[in-house]
């Protein structure tokens, strides 16, 4: 199964992709995570992408398409992939259709997560992540069960993203509305779009996605 999670910054794509890995034995492919890893490693690609990400703009299509193509070539260990944060432009969506067709595969579903812009800013400003395993948290909506200790791996180190401040979030939202939103229509025309209310609490969104994928919503 190949799924796309589509939604603005802070919609909960990463949170739900992590849950889907468990629920459906899928492997998450996040272009945001791949790019941040390249920035942290100081590779040439990371140097090209870092400034763009800090401004909240989109990295060039050929770079992210290359990352996904390379990763699809390596194959998956599970039942398929969840694409988190890719595609984000029509050119990326067309490239994905081509990449999958070359491999005799097809996209099964695109889940659009709908969240109001004001809620997104609040979610992003309060976000932090385990520095060791990447588990995501929020100051108000998802705190570790034991304060200061990661639920998943027990680490006590947490990080906040450099692009998680109000000014950059506004630019990321602008990029979403201008460049990514047209994908909703693109996938609706293909009959693949499933929209869920991303304003509900995390467990409810998880169940709504499950129902949408099983065709019972
Ligand atoms: P990327 O890493 O993809 O960031 P994004 O799209 O801006 O989305 P986020 O990761 O901020 O949000 P999310 O939807 O994953 O939400 P999360 O689950 O963390 O991209 C970063 C940058 O990389 C881009 O700006 C661009 O420069 C570049 N890039 C990446 N891919 C690219 C591409 N394909 N093309 C070009 N450039 C690309 O949740 C957010 C917070 O809310 C968390 O704290 C979470 O705990 C909390 N939360 C989640 N769900 C709920 C809920 N239901 N209720 C309450 N709180 C919730
Ligand atoms: Mg994310």
Short mmCIF file of C-alpha atoms and ligand atoms in Angstrom, two decimals:
data_model
loop_
_atom_site.label_atom_id
_atom_site.label_comp_id
_atom_site.label_asym_id
_atom_site.label_seq_id
_atom_site.Cartn_x
_atom_site.Cartn_y
_atom_site.Cartn_z
CA UNK A 1 0.00 0.00 0.00
CA UNK A 2 1.26 3.48 -0.81
CA UNK A 3 -0.35 6.43 0.99
CA UNK A 4 0.21 10.16 0.90
CA UNK A 5 -0.52 12.33 3.95
CA UNK A 6 -1.36 15.80 2.68
CA UNK A 7 -1.83 18.83 4.89
CA UNK A 8 -0.40 22.16 6.00
CA UNK A 9 2.52 22.52 8.43
CA UNK A 10 1.43 21.27 11.85
CA UNK A 11 -1.58 19.34 10.51
CA UNK A 12 -0.31 16.21 12.24
CA UNK A 13 1.23 14.41 9.24
CA UNK A 14 4.28 13.21 11.16
CA UNK A 15 2.22 12.24 14.22
CA UNK A 16 -0.24 10.18 12.18
CA UNK A 17 2.49 8.71 9.93
CA UNK A 18 4.20 7.32 13.04
CA UNK A 19 0.90 5.78 14.17
CA UNK A 20 0.23 4.33 10.72
CA UNK A 21 3.63 2.63 10.78
CA UNK A 22 2.34 0.63 13.75
CA UNK A 23 -1.28 0.27 12.64
CA UNK A 24 -0.57 -0.82 9.05
CA UNK A 25 3.06 -2.08 9.03
CA UNK A 26 4.03 0.71 6.66
CA UNK A 27 7.31 2.60 6.43
CA UNK A 28 7.24 6.40 6.78
CA UNK A 29 9.11 8.44 4.17
CA UNK A 30 9.30 12.07 5.27
CA UNK A 31 11.08 14.48 2.93
CA UNK A 32 11.27 16.98 5.83
CA UNK A 33 13.12 14.42 7.98
CA UNK A 34 15.41 13.45 5.07
CA UNK A 35 16.28 17.08 4.40
CA UNK A 36 16.89 17.83 8.12
CA UNK A 37 19.21 14.78 8.26
CA UNK A 38 21.14 16.15 5.27
CA UNK A 39 21.42 19.58 6.93
CA UNK A 40 22.65 17.99 10.20
CA UNK A 41 25.20 15.87 8.30
CA UNK A 42 26.46 18.97 6.43
CA UNK A 43 26.20 17.32 3.00
CA UNK A 44 26.13 19.41 -0.19
CA UNK A 45 22.40 18.78 -0.47
CA UNK A 46 21.96 19.87 3.14
CA UNK A 47 23.82 23.12 2.46
CA UNK A 48 21.56 23.81 -0.53
CA UNK A 49 18.37 23.02 1.39
CA UNK A 50 19.13 24.51 4.82
CA UNK A 51 18.68 28.21 3.99
CA UNK A 52 15.49 27.54 2.04
CA UNK A 53 13.99 25.56 4.93
CA UNK A 54 14.87 28.27 7.44
CA UNK A 55 12.95 30.76 5.29
CA UNK A 56 9.95 28.43 5.17
CA UNK A 57 10.06 28.11 1.38
CA UNK A 58 9.96 24.88 -0.60
CA UNK A 59 13.17 23.13 -1.64
CA UNK A 60 13.56 22.60 -5.42
CA UNK A 61 11.45 19.82 -6.93
CA UNK A 62 14.41 17.95 -8.46
CA UNK A 63 16.11 17.62 -5.06
CA UNK A 64 13.13 16.11 -3.23
CA UNK A 65 12.07 13.95 -6.20
CA UNK A 66 15.65 12.58 -6.25
CA UNK A 67 15.47 11.75 -2.53
CA UNK A 68 12.18 9.87 -2.92
CA UNK A 69 13.29 8.02 -6.09
CA UNK A 70 16.45 6.83 -4.35
CA UNK A 71 14.50 5.66 -1.31
CA UNK A 72 11.85 3.83 -3.37
CA UNK A 73 14.68 2.02 -5.20
CA UNK A 74 15.90 0.63 -1.89
CA UNK A 75 12.46 -0.89 -1.25
CA UNK A 76 10.55 -1.26 2.00
CA UNK A 77 10.57 -3.68 4.86
CA UNK A 78 6.83 -3.45 5.56
CA UNK A 79 3.60 -3.53 3.60
CA UNK A 80 4.40 -0.31 1.75
CA UNK A 81 5.06 3.38 2.33
CA UNK A 82 3.44 6.43 3.88
CA UNK A 83 4.66 9.60 2.22
CA UNK A 84 4.74 12.46 4.75
CA UNK A 85 5.31 15.90 3.23
CA UNK A 86 5.72 14.66 -0.35
CA UNK A 87 4.45 15.54 -2.92
CA UNK A 88 4.04 19.28 -2.30
CA UNK A 89 3.77 20.64 -5.84
CA UNK A 90 1.99 19.47 -8.98
CA UNK A 91 5.39 18.71 -10.55
CA UNK A 92 6.24 16.45 -7.58
CA UNK A 93 2.85 14.71 -7.82
CA UNK A 94 3.37 14.04 -11.54
CA UNK A 95 6.88 12.75 -10.86
CA UNK A 96 5.52 10.42 -8.16
CA UNK A 97 2.91 9.02 -10.56
CA UNK A 98 5.72 8.34 -13.07
CA UNK A 99 8.08 6.80 -10.48
CA UNK A 100 5.37 4.43 -9.26
CA UNK A 101 4.23 3.52 -12.80
CA UNK A 102 7.85 2.60 -13.68
CA UNK A 103 7.78 0.19 -10.73
CA UNK A 104 4.38 -1.28 -11.66
CA UNK A 105 2.85 0.34 -8.58
CA UNK A 106 0.18 2.91 -7.96
CA UNK A 107 -0.84 5.28 -5.22
CA UNK A 108 -3.64 3.77 -3.13
CA UNK A 109 -4.93 6.82 -1.28
CA UNK A 110 -4.23 10.43 -0.36
CA UNK A 111 -5.39 11.49 3.09
CA UNK A 112 -5.92 15.23 3.41
CA UNK A 113 -5.82 16.52 7.00
CA UNK A 114 -7.89 19.68 7.44
CA UNK A 115 -6.84 22.09 10.22
CA UNK A 116 -7.47 25.85 10.71
CA UNK A 117 -4.45 28.12 10.21
CA UNK A 118 -4.62 29.55 13.76
CA UNK A 119 -4.54 26.08 15.33
CA UNK A 120 -1.54 25.20 13.17
CA UNK A 121 0.54 28.06 14.50
CA UNK A 122 -0.24 27.01 18.10
CA UNK A 123 0.67 23.41 17.36
CA UNK A 124 3.96 24.29 15.74
CA UNK A 125 5.13 26.77 18.36
CA UNK A 126 4.56 24.14 21.11
CA UNK A 127 6.19 21.22 19.31
CA UNK A 128 9.31 19.37 20.50
CA UNK A 129 10.86 16.05 19.56
CA UNK A 130 12.96 13.39 21.23
CA UNK A 131 16.57 13.95 20.12
CA UNK A 132 17.22 10.21 20.18
CA UNK A 133 14.22 8.47 18.55
CA UNK A 134 12.32 11.38 16.95
CA UNK A 135 9.05 10.82 18.85
CA UNK A 136 7.00 14.02 18.61
CA UNK A 137 5.48 15.94 21.55
CA UNK A 138 3.65 19.17 22.30
CA UNK A 139 3.79 21.51 25.31
CA UNK A 140 -0.01 21.29 25.77
CA UNK A 141 -1.43 18.54 23.54
CA UNK A 142 1.03 15.66 23.95
CA UNK A 143 3.41 15.80 26.91
CA UNK A 144 5.66 12.88 27.90
CA UNK A 145 3.98 10.62 30.51
CA UNK A 146 6.96 11.19 32.85
CA UNK A 147 7.99 14.86 32.49
CA UNK A 148 11.32 15.22 30.70
CA UNK A 149 11.56 11.53 29.68
CA UNK A 150 10.68 10.20 26.21
CA UNK A 151 7.80 7.67 26.36
CA UNK A 152 9.26 5.64 23.53
CA UNK A 153 12.99 5.39 24.28
CA UNK A 154 13.58 6.90 27.74
CA UNK A 155 15.92 9.62 26.47
CA UNK A 156 16.01 12.94 28.34
CA UNK A 157 17.19 15.01 25.37
CA UNK A 158 14.63 16.94 23.34
CA UNK A 159 14.98 19.33 20.39
CA UNK A 160 12.93 22.08 18.75
CA UNK A 161 13.06 22.75 15.01
CA UNK A 162 14.75 25.93 13.77
CA UNK A 163 11.79 26.68 11.46
CA UNK A 164 9.23 26.40 14.29
CA UNK A 165 8.76 30.09 15.07
CA UNK A 166 5.77 32.23 14.24
CA UNK A 167 7.35 34.22 11.39
CA UNK A 168 8.64 31.18 9.51
CA UNK A 169 5.39 29.27 10.14
CA UNK A 170 3.51 32.05 8.33
CA UNK A 171 5.83 31.62 5.31
CA UNK A 172 5.38 27.85 5.41
CA UNK A 173 1.61 28.33 5.45
CA UNK A 174 1.84 30.68 2.47
CA UNK A 175 3.87 28.10 0.57
CA UNK A 176 1.24 25.49 1.43
CA UNK A 177 -1.67 27.59 0.20
CA UNK A 178 0.08 28.68 -3.01
CA UNK A 179 1.93 25.53 -4.04
CA UNK A 180 0.53 22.48 -2.24
CA UNK A 181 -3.22 23.08 -1.98
CA UNK A 182 -3.75 22.52 -5.75
CA UNK A 183 -2.89 18.86 -5.07
CA UNK A 184 -6.27 18.45 -3.36
CA UNK A 185 -7.99 18.91 -6.70
CA UNK A 186 -5.33 16.87 -8.53
CA UNK A 187 -6.01 13.82 -6.34
CA UNK A 188 -9.78 14.40 -6.15
CA UNK A 189 -9.83 14.09 -9.96
CA UNK A 190 -7.93 10.78 -9.67
CA UNK A 191 -10.58 9.57 -7.18
CA UNK A 192 -7.93 9.05 -4.50
CA UNK A 193 -8.65 11.87 -2.07
CA UNK A 194 -9.93 11.15 1.44
CA UNK A 195 -10.37 14.16 3.73
CA UNK A 196 -10.37 13.92 7.51
CA UNK A 197 -10.98 16.49 10.24
CA UNK A 198 -7.50 17.14 11.62
CA UNK A 199 -8.86 19.43 14.36
CA UNK A 200 -9.96 16.47 16.50
CA UNK A 201 -7.65 15.03 19.15
CA UNK A 202 -4.82 12.75 18.04
CA UNK A 203 -6.57 9.42 18.80
CA UNK A 204 -9.75 10.50 17.03
CA UNK A 205 -7.82 11.59 13.92
CA UNK A 206 -6.08 8.20 13.98
CA UNK A 207 -9.46 6.41 13.99
CA UNK A 208 -10.85 8.69 11.26
CA UNK A 209 -7.89 7.88 9.01
CA UNK A 210 -8.41 4.17 9.70
CA UNK A 211 -12.07 4.44 8.70
CA UNK A 212 -11.21 6.45 5.57
CA UNK A 213 -8.62 3.85 4.46
CA UNK A 214 -10.99 0.94 5.11
CA UNK A 215 -13.70 2.64 3.07
CA UNK A 216 -16.08 2.92 6.01
CA UNK A 217 -16.20 6.72 6.09
P1 LIG B 1 8.19 19.21 6.93
O1 LIG B 1 9.13 18.61 7.88
O2 LIG B 1 7.39 18.31 6.06
O3 LIG B 1 7.25 20.21 7.73
P2 LIG B 1 5.76 20.69 7.49
O4 LIG B 1 5.02 20.25 6.30
O5 LIG B 1 5.86 22.17 7.66
O6 LIG B 1 4.95 19.97 8.56
P3 LIG B 1 5.36 19.76 10.05
O7 LIG B 1 6.35 18.66 10.15
O8 LIG B 1 5.67 21.07 10.67
O9 LIG B 1 3.94 19.32 10.64
P4 LIG B 1 3.24 17.91 10.69
O10 LIG B 1 2.04 17.98 9.80
O11 LIG B 1 4.18 16.77 10.50
O12 LIG B 1 2.71 17.96 12.20
P5 LIG B 1 3.16 17.14 13.49
O13 LIG B 1 2.63 15.75 13.41
O14 LIG B 1 4.59 17.34 13.79
O15 LIG B 1 8.98 20.22 5.98
C1 LIG B 1 9.88 21.16 6.51
C2 LIG B 1 10.53 21.96 5.38
O16 LIG B 1 11.27 21.05 4.54
C3 LIG B 1 9.56 22.66 4.42
O17 LIG B 1 9.18 23.93 4.92
C4 LIG B 1 10.40 22.73 3.15
O18 LIG B 1 11.34 23.77 3.22
C5 LIG B 1 11.15 21.40 3.16
N1 LIG B 1 10.44 20.32 2.47
C6 LIG B 1 9.99 19.15 3.01
N2 LIG B 1 9.39 18.38 2.08
C7 LIG B 1 9.45 19.09 0.93
C8 LIG B 1 8.97 18.83 -0.39
N3 LIG B 1 8.31 17.70 -0.70
N4 LIG B 1 9.21 19.76 -1.34
C9 LIG B 1 9.89 20.91 -1.06
N5 LIG B 1 10.35 21.22 0.17
C10 LIG B 1 10.13 20.31 1.16
O19 LIG B 1 2.27 17.92 14.60
C11 LIG B 1 2.60 19.25 14.96
C12 LIG B 1 2.43 19.42 16.47
O20 LIG B 1 1.04 19.32 16.81
C13 LIG B 1 3.14 18.35 17.31
O21 LIG B 1 3.64 18.94 18.47
C14 LIG B 1 2.04 17.33 17.63
O22 LIG B 1 2.27 16.69 18.87
C15 LIG B 1 0.79 18.21 17.69
N6 LIG B 1 -0.40 17.54 17.17
C16 LIG B 1 -0.47 16.64 16.13
N7 LIG B 1 -1.75 16.25 15.92
C17 LIG B 1 -2.50 16.95 16.83
C18 LIG B 1 -3.90 16.99 17.12
N8 LIG B 1 -4.78 16.25 16.42
N9 LIG B 1 -4.32 17.82 18.11
C19 LIG B 1 -3.43 18.57 18.83
N10 LIG B 1 -2.08 18.56 18.61
C20 LIG B 1 -1.63 17.77 17.61
MG1 LIG B 2 6.23 16.65 10.07
#
